[in-house]
Amino acid sequence: MDHVDADKLNTDLRYRFDYVAKFLNFTKTDIQLLNTVAPKLVPLVPTAVDAIYDKLFSFDVTKGVFAKHKVNFQGATADPPDSLNLTAERIAALKESLDKYLKKVLTQEEWDDGFLGYLSHLGKVHANKADSKNIDVNYIHMNATLGLSEHILIDAILNHDLGLDAKTKSDAVLAVNKFFWIQNDLFTMHYVPH
């Protein structure tokens, strides 16, 4: 039986990642699989980002988040939420951030402490615990967005002609699934009290 220091899980990001990764059997092979499918998936990322933002803007409760918070953008906020549309400059900047994030996840070869810090910082920012303190997104919306993002990437692997053999396709789906559970955990560590 492996011993896990419960307190260290909440204070040491690398330790936490190693534990969750081991629990999910997320290994260097999974990272390599993400890298392997990256050349096929990266061109589809802008379409995925559009689909995610279309969904976010299809509910008043999620669209309202963008209207109320500056979300690392210096322009004016919008009120009411209906006055903010998908072509606004700030939404374009946010879409670009999501695009970079998804591409980085697929192409990152070394999951070093810097990369884990980046993944964790995303949770910190959205939970309004970062230095900027200008975003406060309820966890339910982050969870739904992560789930949708996972679904879109898995759908792309399964239903687009990416030239992958059946085993690579299956293994890539599992790698994407494991990654999103890891990312979800790195969000919850900033939302859920320990």
PDB file of C-alpha atoms in Angstrom:
ATOM      1  CA  MET A   1       0.000   0.000   0.000  1.00  0.00           C
ATOM      2  CA  ASP A   2       1.334   3.429  -0.947  1.00  0.00           C
ATOM      3  CA  HIS A   3       1.487   6.049   1.790  1.00  0.00           C
ATOM      4  CA  VAL A   4       0.134   9.491   0.894  1.00  0.00           C
ATOM      5  CA  ASP A   5       0.718  12.536   3.103  1.00  0.00           C
ATOM      6  CA  ALA A   6      -2.748  14.131   3.115  1.00  0.00           C
ATOM      7  CA  ASP A   7      -1.436  17.501   4.302  1.00  0.00           C
ATOM      8  CA  LYS A   8       1.243  17.597   1.610  1.00  0.00           C
ATOM      9  CA  LEU A   9      -1.448  17.080  -1.059  1.00  0.00           C
ATOM     10  CA  ASN A  10      -2.712  20.561  -0.223  1.00  0.00           C
ATOM     11  CA  THR A  11       0.650  22.300  -0.035  1.00  0.00           C
ATOM     12  CA  ASP A  12       2.887  20.713  -2.671  1.00  0.00           C
ATOM     13  CA  LEU A  13       1.670  20.983  -6.248  1.00  0.00           C
ATOM     14  CA  ARG A  14       4.114  18.412  -7.651  1.00  0.00           C
ATOM     15  CA  TYR A  15       3.197  15.945  -4.901  1.00  0.00           C
ATOM     16  CA  ARG A  16      -0.508  16.470  -5.592  1.00  0.00           C
ATOM     17  CA  PHE A  17      -0.063  16.025  -9.346  1.00  0.00           C
ATOM     18  CA  ASP A  18       2.060  12.899  -8.851  1.00  0.00           C
ATOM     19  CA  TYR A  19      -0.597  11.392  -6.590  1.00  0.00           C
ATOM     20  CA  VAL A  20      -3.549  12.126  -8.910  1.00  0.00           C
ATOM     21  CA  ALA A  21      -1.546  11.072 -11.983  1.00  0.00           C
ATOM     22  CA  LYS A  22      -0.578   7.787 -10.334  1.00  0.00           C
ATOM     23  CA  PHE A  23      -4.170   7.220  -9.199  1.00  0.00           C
ATOM     24  CA  LEU A  24      -5.416   7.763 -12.787  1.00  0.00           C
ATOM     25  CA  ASN A  25      -2.471   5.921 -14.381  1.00  0.00           C
ATOM     26  CA  PHE A  26      -1.534   9.105 -16.234  1.00  0.00           C
ATOM     27  CA  THR A  27       2.047   8.523 -17.354  1.00  0.00           C
ATOM     28  CA  LYS A  28       4.657   9.909 -19.719  1.00  0.00           C
ATOM     29  CA  THR A  29       3.064   7.657 -22.325  1.00  0.00           C
ATOM     30  CA  ASP A  30      -0.158   9.686 -22.026  1.00  0.00           C
ATOM     31  CA  ILE A  31       1.786  12.911 -22.455  1.00  0.00           C
ATOM     32  CA  GLN A  32       3.472  11.435 -25.532  1.00  0.00           C
ATOM     33  CA  LEU A  33       0.048  10.434 -26.888  1.00  0.00           C
ATOM     34  CA  LEU A  34      -1.188  14.013 -26.465  1.00  0.00           C
ATOM     35  CA  ASN A  35       1.925  15.143 -28.350  1.00  0.00           C
ATOM     36  CA  THR A  36       1.316  12.494 -31.031  1.00  0.00           C
ATOM     37  CA  VAL A  37      -2.247  13.632 -31.758  1.00  0.00           C
ATOM     38  CA  ALA A  38      -1.376  17.319 -31.413  1.00  0.00           C
ATOM     39  CA  PRO A  39      -0.479  17.861 -35.095  1.00  0.00           C
ATOM     40  CA  LYS A  40      -3.910  16.447 -36.012  1.00  0.00           C
ATOM     41  CA  LEU A  41      -5.909  18.209 -33.272  1.00  0.00           C
ATOM     42  CA  VAL A  42      -4.234  21.626 -33.105  1.00  0.00           C
ATOM     43  CA  PRO A  43      -5.781  22.747 -36.430  1.00  0.00           C
ATOM     44  CA  LEU A  44      -9.219  21.900 -34.952  1.00  0.00           C
ATOM     45  CA  VAL A  45      -8.678  23.926 -31.763  1.00  0.00           C
ATOM     46  CA  PRO A  46     -10.060  27.248 -33.105  1.00  0.00           C
ATOM     47  CA  THR A  47     -13.307  25.492 -34.041  1.00  0.00           C
ATOM     48  CA  ALA A  48     -13.398  23.880 -30.582  1.00  0.00           C
ATOM     49  CA  VAL A  49     -12.893  27.282 -28.942  1.00  0.00           C
ATOM     50  CA  ASP A  50     -15.746  28.758 -30.976  1.00  0.00           C
ATOM     51  CA  ALA A  51     -18.005  25.883 -29.904  1.00  0.00           C
ATOM     52  CA  ILE A  52     -17.079  26.382 -26.243  1.00  0.00           C
ATOM     53  CA  TYR A  53     -17.813  30.098 -26.374  1.00  0.00           C
ATOM     54  CA  ASP A  54     -21.045  29.522 -28.295  1.00  0.00           C
ATOM     55  CA  LYS A  55     -22.111  27.265 -25.417  1.00  0.00           C
ATOM     56  CA  LEU A  56     -20.962  29.739 -22.752  1.00  0.00           C
ATOM     57  CA  PHE A  57     -22.961  32.462 -24.472  1.00  0.00           C
ATOM     58  CA  SER A  58     -26.057  30.285 -24.798  1.00  0.00           C
ATOM     59  CA  PHE A  59     -26.782  30.560 -21.050  1.00  0.00           C
ATOM     60  CA  ASP A  60     -27.419  33.872 -19.313  1.00  0.00           C
ATOM     61  CA  VAL A  61     -25.649  32.697 -16.152  1.00  0.00           C
ATOM     62  CA  THR A  62     -22.356  32.020 -17.970  1.00  0.00           C
ATOM     63  CA  LYS A  63     -22.629  34.934 -20.371  1.00  0.00           C
ATOM     64  CA  GLY A  64     -23.205  37.165 -17.369  1.00  0.00           C
ATOM     65  CA  VAL A  65     -19.772  36.262 -15.994  1.00  0.00           C
ATOM     66  CA  PHE A  66     -18.170  37.976 -18.986  1.00  0.00           C
ATOM     67  CA  ALA A  67     -20.415  41.004 -18.635  1.00  0.00           C
ATOM     68  CA  LYS A  68     -19.633  41.498 -14.931  1.00  0.00           C
ATOM     69  CA  HIS A  69     -15.902  40.845 -14.804  1.00  0.00           C
ATOM     70  CA  LYS A  70     -13.067  42.423 -16.688  1.00  0.00           C
ATOM     71  CA  VAL A  71     -11.409  39.003 -16.986  1.00  0.00           C
ATOM     72  CA  ASN A  72      -7.876  40.346 -17.511  1.00  0.00           C
ATOM     73  CA  PHE A  73      -9.092  42.839 -20.099  1.00  0.00           C
ATOM     74  CA  GLN A  74      -8.737  46.586 -19.645  1.00  0.00           C
ATOM     75  CA  GLY A  75     -11.827  47.603 -21.658  1.00  0.00           C
ATOM     76  CA  ALA A  76     -15.214  48.486 -20.218  1.00  0.00           C
ATOM     77  CA  THR A  77     -17.497  45.817 -18.819  1.00  0.00           C
ATOM     78  CA  ALA A  78     -20.879  45.354 -20.453  1.00  0.00           C
ATOM     79  CA  ASP A  79     -24.300  45.649 -18.867  1.00  0.00           C
ATOM     80  CA  PRO A  80     -26.697  44.005 -19.536  1.00  0.00           C
ATOM     81  CA  PRO A  81     -25.098  40.695 -20.595  1.00  0.00           C
ATOM     82  CA  ASP A  82     -27.006  40.744 -23.894  1.00  0.00           C
ATOM     83  CA  SER A  83     -24.981  43.783 -24.983  1.00  0.00           C
ATOM     84  CA  LEU A  84     -21.810  41.682 -25.034  1.00  0.00           C
ATOM     85  CA  ASN A  85     -21.359  39.572 -28.150  1.00  0.00           C
ATOM     86  CA  LEU A  86     -18.889  37.014 -29.399  1.00  0.00           C
ATOM     87  CA  THR A  87     -17.074  39.502 -31.620  1.00  0.00           C
ATOM     88  CA  ALA A  88     -16.222  41.932 -28.817  1.00  0.00           C
ATOM     89  CA  GLU A  89     -12.509  42.654 -28.444  1.00  0.00           C
ATOM     90  CA  ARG A  90     -12.377  41.201 -24.949  1.00  0.00           C
ATOM     91  CA  ILE A  91     -14.061  37.983 -25.998  1.00  0.00           C
ATOM     92  CA  ALA A  92     -11.578  37.662 -28.864  1.00  0.00           C
ATOM     93  CA  ALA A  93      -8.766  37.998 -26.305  1.00  0.00           C
ATOM     94  CA  LEU A  94     -10.334  35.336 -24.078  1.00  0.00           C
ATOM     95  CA  LYS A  95     -10.857  33.000 -27.005  1.00  0.00           C
ATOM     96  CA  GLU A  96      -7.204  33.456 -27.891  1.00  0.00           C
ATOM     97  CA  SER A  97      -6.249  32.501 -24.312  1.00  0.00           C
ATOM     98  CA  LEU A  98      -8.366  29.341 -24.453  1.00  0.00           C
ATOM     99  CA  ASP A  99      -6.887  28.524 -27.864  1.00  0.00           C
ATOM    100  CA  LYS A 100      -3.337  28.848 -26.479  1.00  0.00           C
ATOM    101  CA  TYR A 101      -4.240  26.760 -23.427  1.00  0.00           C
ATOM    102  CA  LEU A 102      -5.653  23.837 -25.411  1.00  0.00           C
ATOM    103  CA  LYS A 103      -2.726  23.880 -27.821  1.00  0.00           C
ATOM    104  CA  LYS A 104      -0.247  24.036 -24.937  1.00  0.00           C
ATOM    105  CA  VAL A 105      -1.841  21.025 -23.237  1.00  0.00           C
ATOM    106  CA  LEU A 106      -1.587  19.009 -26.434  1.00  0.00           C
ATOM    107  CA  THR A 107       1.973  20.023 -27.280  1.00  0.00           C
ATOM    108  CA  GLN A 108       3.638  20.291 -23.851  1.00  0.00           C
ATOM    109  CA  GLU A 109       6.370  17.661 -23.780  1.00  0.00           C
ATOM    110  CA  GLU A 110       7.740  18.160 -20.278  1.00  0.00           C
ATOM    111  CA  TRP A 111       5.228  18.492 -17.452  1.00  0.00           C
ATOM    112  CA  ASP A 112       7.672  20.277 -15.204  1.00  0.00           C
ATOM    113  CA  ASP A 113       6.841  22.413 -12.180  1.00  0.00           C
ATOM    114  CA  GLY A 114       6.414  25.470 -14.387  1.00  0.00           C
ATOM    115  CA  PHE A 115       3.750  23.781 -16.491  1.00  0.00           C
ATOM    116  CA  LEU A 116       1.970  22.404 -13.418  1.00  0.00           C
ATOM    117  CA  GLY A 117       2.073  25.911 -11.963  1.00  0.00           C
ATOM    118  CA  TYR A 118       0.424  27.208 -15.123  1.00  0.00           C
ATOM    119  CA  LEU A 119      -2.370  24.596 -14.892  1.00  0.00           C
ATOM    120  CA  SER A 120      -2.880  25.348 -11.196  1.00  0.00           C
ATOM    121  CA  HIS A 121      -2.810  29.110 -11.739  1.00  0.00           C
ATOM    122  CA  LEU A 122      -5.791  28.809 -14.073  1.00  0.00           C
ATOM    123  CA  GLY A 123      -7.845  27.507 -11.165  1.00  0.00           C
ATOM    124  CA  LYS A 124      -6.503  30.182  -8.860  1.00  0.00           C
ATOM    125  CA  VAL A 125      -7.410  32.943 -11.304  1.00  0.00           C
ATOM    126  CA  HIS A 126     -10.948  31.723 -11.933  1.00  0.00           C
ATOM    127  CA  ALA A 127     -11.557  31.199  -8.186  1.00  0.00           C
ATOM    128  CA  ASN A 128     -10.646  34.865  -7.587  1.00  0.00           C
ATOM    129  CA  LYS A 129      -7.555  33.935  -5.585  1.00  0.00           C
ATOM    130  CA  ALA A 130      -4.878  35.307  -7.886  1.00  0.00           C
ATOM    131  CA  ASP A 131      -3.216  38.693  -7.495  1.00  0.00           C
ATOM    132  CA  SER A 132      -5.485  40.380 -10.046  1.00  0.00           C
ATOM    133  CA  LYS A 133      -8.679  39.384  -8.153  1.00  0.00           C
ATOM    134  CA  ASN A 134     -10.896  40.437 -11.040  1.00  0.00           C
ATOM    135  CA  ILE A 135     -12.506  37.093 -11.856  1.00  0.00           C
ATOM    136  CA  ASP A 136     -14.903  35.135  -9.697  1.00  0.00           C
ATOM    137  CA  VAL A 137     -16.410  32.251 -11.638  1.00  0.00           C
ATOM    138  CA  ASN A 138     -18.602  29.791  -9.764  1.00  0.00           C
ATOM    139  CA  TYR A 139     -17.060  26.318  -9.841  1.00  0.00           C
ATOM    140  CA  ILE A 140     -20.115  24.767 -11.502  1.00  0.00           C
ATOM    141  CA  HIS A 141     -19.379  26.816 -14.642  1.00  0.00           C
ATOM    142  CA  MET A 142     -15.695  25.854 -14.651  1.00  0.00           C
ATOM    143  CA  ASN A 143     -16.578  22.182 -14.215  1.00  0.00           C
ATOM    144  CA  ALA A 144     -19.089  22.347 -17.074  1.00  0.00           C
ATOM    145  CA  THR A 145     -16.588  24.151 -19.317  1.00  0.00           C
ATOM    146  CA  LEU A 146     -13.877  21.570 -18.631  1.00  0.00           C
ATOM    147  CA  GLY A 147     -16.362  18.779 -19.339  1.00  0.00           C
ATOM    148  CA  LEU A 148     -17.428  20.367 -22.607  1.00  0.00           C
ATOM    149  CA  SER A 149     -13.817  20.946 -23.645  1.00  0.00           C
ATOM    150  CA  GLU A 150     -13.035  17.292 -22.971  1.00  0.00           C
ATOM    151  CA  HIS A 151     -16.075  16.169 -24.920  1.00  0.00           C
ATOM    152  CA  ILE A 152     -15.144  18.295 -27.936  1.00  0.00           C
ATOM    153  CA  LEU A 153     -11.556  16.993 -28.049  1.00  0.00           C
ATOM    154  CA  ILE A 154     -12.645  13.372 -27.619  1.00  0.00           C
ATOM    155  CA  ASP A 155     -15.293  13.806 -30.298  1.00  0.00           C
ATOM    156  CA  ALA A 156     -12.615  15.174 -32.626  1.00  0.00           C
ATOM    157  CA  ILE A 157     -10.378  12.164 -31.975  1.00  0.00           C
ATOM    158  CA  LEU A 158     -13.195   9.687 -32.509  1.00  0.00           C
ATOM    159  CA  ASN A 159     -15.087  11.276 -35.377  1.00  0.00           C
ATOM    160  CA  HIS A 160     -12.606  13.187 -37.530  1.00  0.00           C
ATOM    161  CA  ASP A 161     -10.406  11.447 -40.022  1.00  0.00           C
ATOM    162  CA  LEU A 162      -7.120  12.084 -38.244  1.00  0.00           C
ATOM    163  CA  GLY A 163      -5.323   9.109 -39.778  1.00  0.00           C
ATOM    164  CA  LEU A 164      -4.917   7.386 -36.416  1.00  0.00           C
ATOM    165  CA  ASP A 165      -4.997   3.626 -35.982  1.00  0.00           C
ATOM    166  CA  ALA A 166      -7.618   2.211 -33.593  1.00  0.00           C
ATOM    167  CA  LYS A 167      -5.190   1.701 -30.676  1.00  0.00           C
ATOM    168  CA  THR A 168      -3.723   5.209 -30.895  1.00  0.00           C
ATOM    169  CA  LYS A 169      -7.222   6.651 -31.128  1.00  0.00           C
ATOM    170  CA  SER A 170      -8.377   4.705 -28.061  1.00  0.00           C
ATOM    171  CA  ASP A 171      -5.255   5.532 -26.051  1.00  0.00           C
ATOM    172  CA  ALA A 172      -5.515   9.223 -27.009  1.00  0.00           C
ATOM    173  CA  VAL A 173      -9.118   9.353 -25.778  1.00  0.00           C
ATOM    174  CA  LEU A 174      -7.995   7.909 -22.449  1.00  0.00           C
ATOM    175  CA  ALA A 175      -5.094  10.388 -22.221  1.00  0.00           C
ATOM    176  CA  VAL A 176      -7.401  13.355 -22.876  1.00  0.00           C
ATOM    177  CA  ASN A 177      -9.869  12.056 -20.306  1.00  0.00           C
ATOM    178  CA  LYS A 178      -7.161  11.646 -17.663  1.00  0.00           C
ATOM    179  CA  PHE A 179      -5.763  15.096 -18.386  1.00  0.00           C
ATOM    180  CA  PHE A 180      -9.110  16.798 -17.850  1.00  0.00           C
ATOM    181  CA  TRP A 181      -9.620  15.027 -14.533  1.00  0.00           C
ATOM    182  CA  ILE A 182      -6.178  16.257 -13.487  1.00  0.00           C
ATOM    183  CA  GLN A 183      -7.021  19.780 -14.629  1.00  0.00           C
ATOM    184  CA  ASN A 184     -10.327  19.590 -12.804  1.00  0.00           C
ATOM    185  CA  ASP A 185      -8.495  18.627  -9.613  1.00  0.00           C
ATOM    186  CA  LEU A 186      -6.150  21.583 -10.008  1.00  0.00           C
ATOM    187  CA  PHE A 187      -9.228  23.806 -10.209  1.00  0.00           C
ATOM    188  CA  THR A 188     -10.894  22.254  -7.169  1.00  0.00           C
ATOM    189  CA  MET A 189      -7.830  22.794  -5.011  1.00  0.00           C
ATOM    190  CA  HIS A 190      -8.542  26.535  -5.266  1.00  0.00           C
ATOM    191  CA  TYR A 191     -12.314  26.287  -4.931  1.00  0.00           C
ATOM    192  CA  VAL A 192     -12.888  23.604  -2.313  1.00  0.00           C
ATOM    193  CA  PRO A 193     -11.735  24.122   1.288  1.00  0.00           C
ATOM    194  CA  HIS A 194      -9.257  21.463   2.425  1.00  0.00           C
TER     195      HIS A 194
END
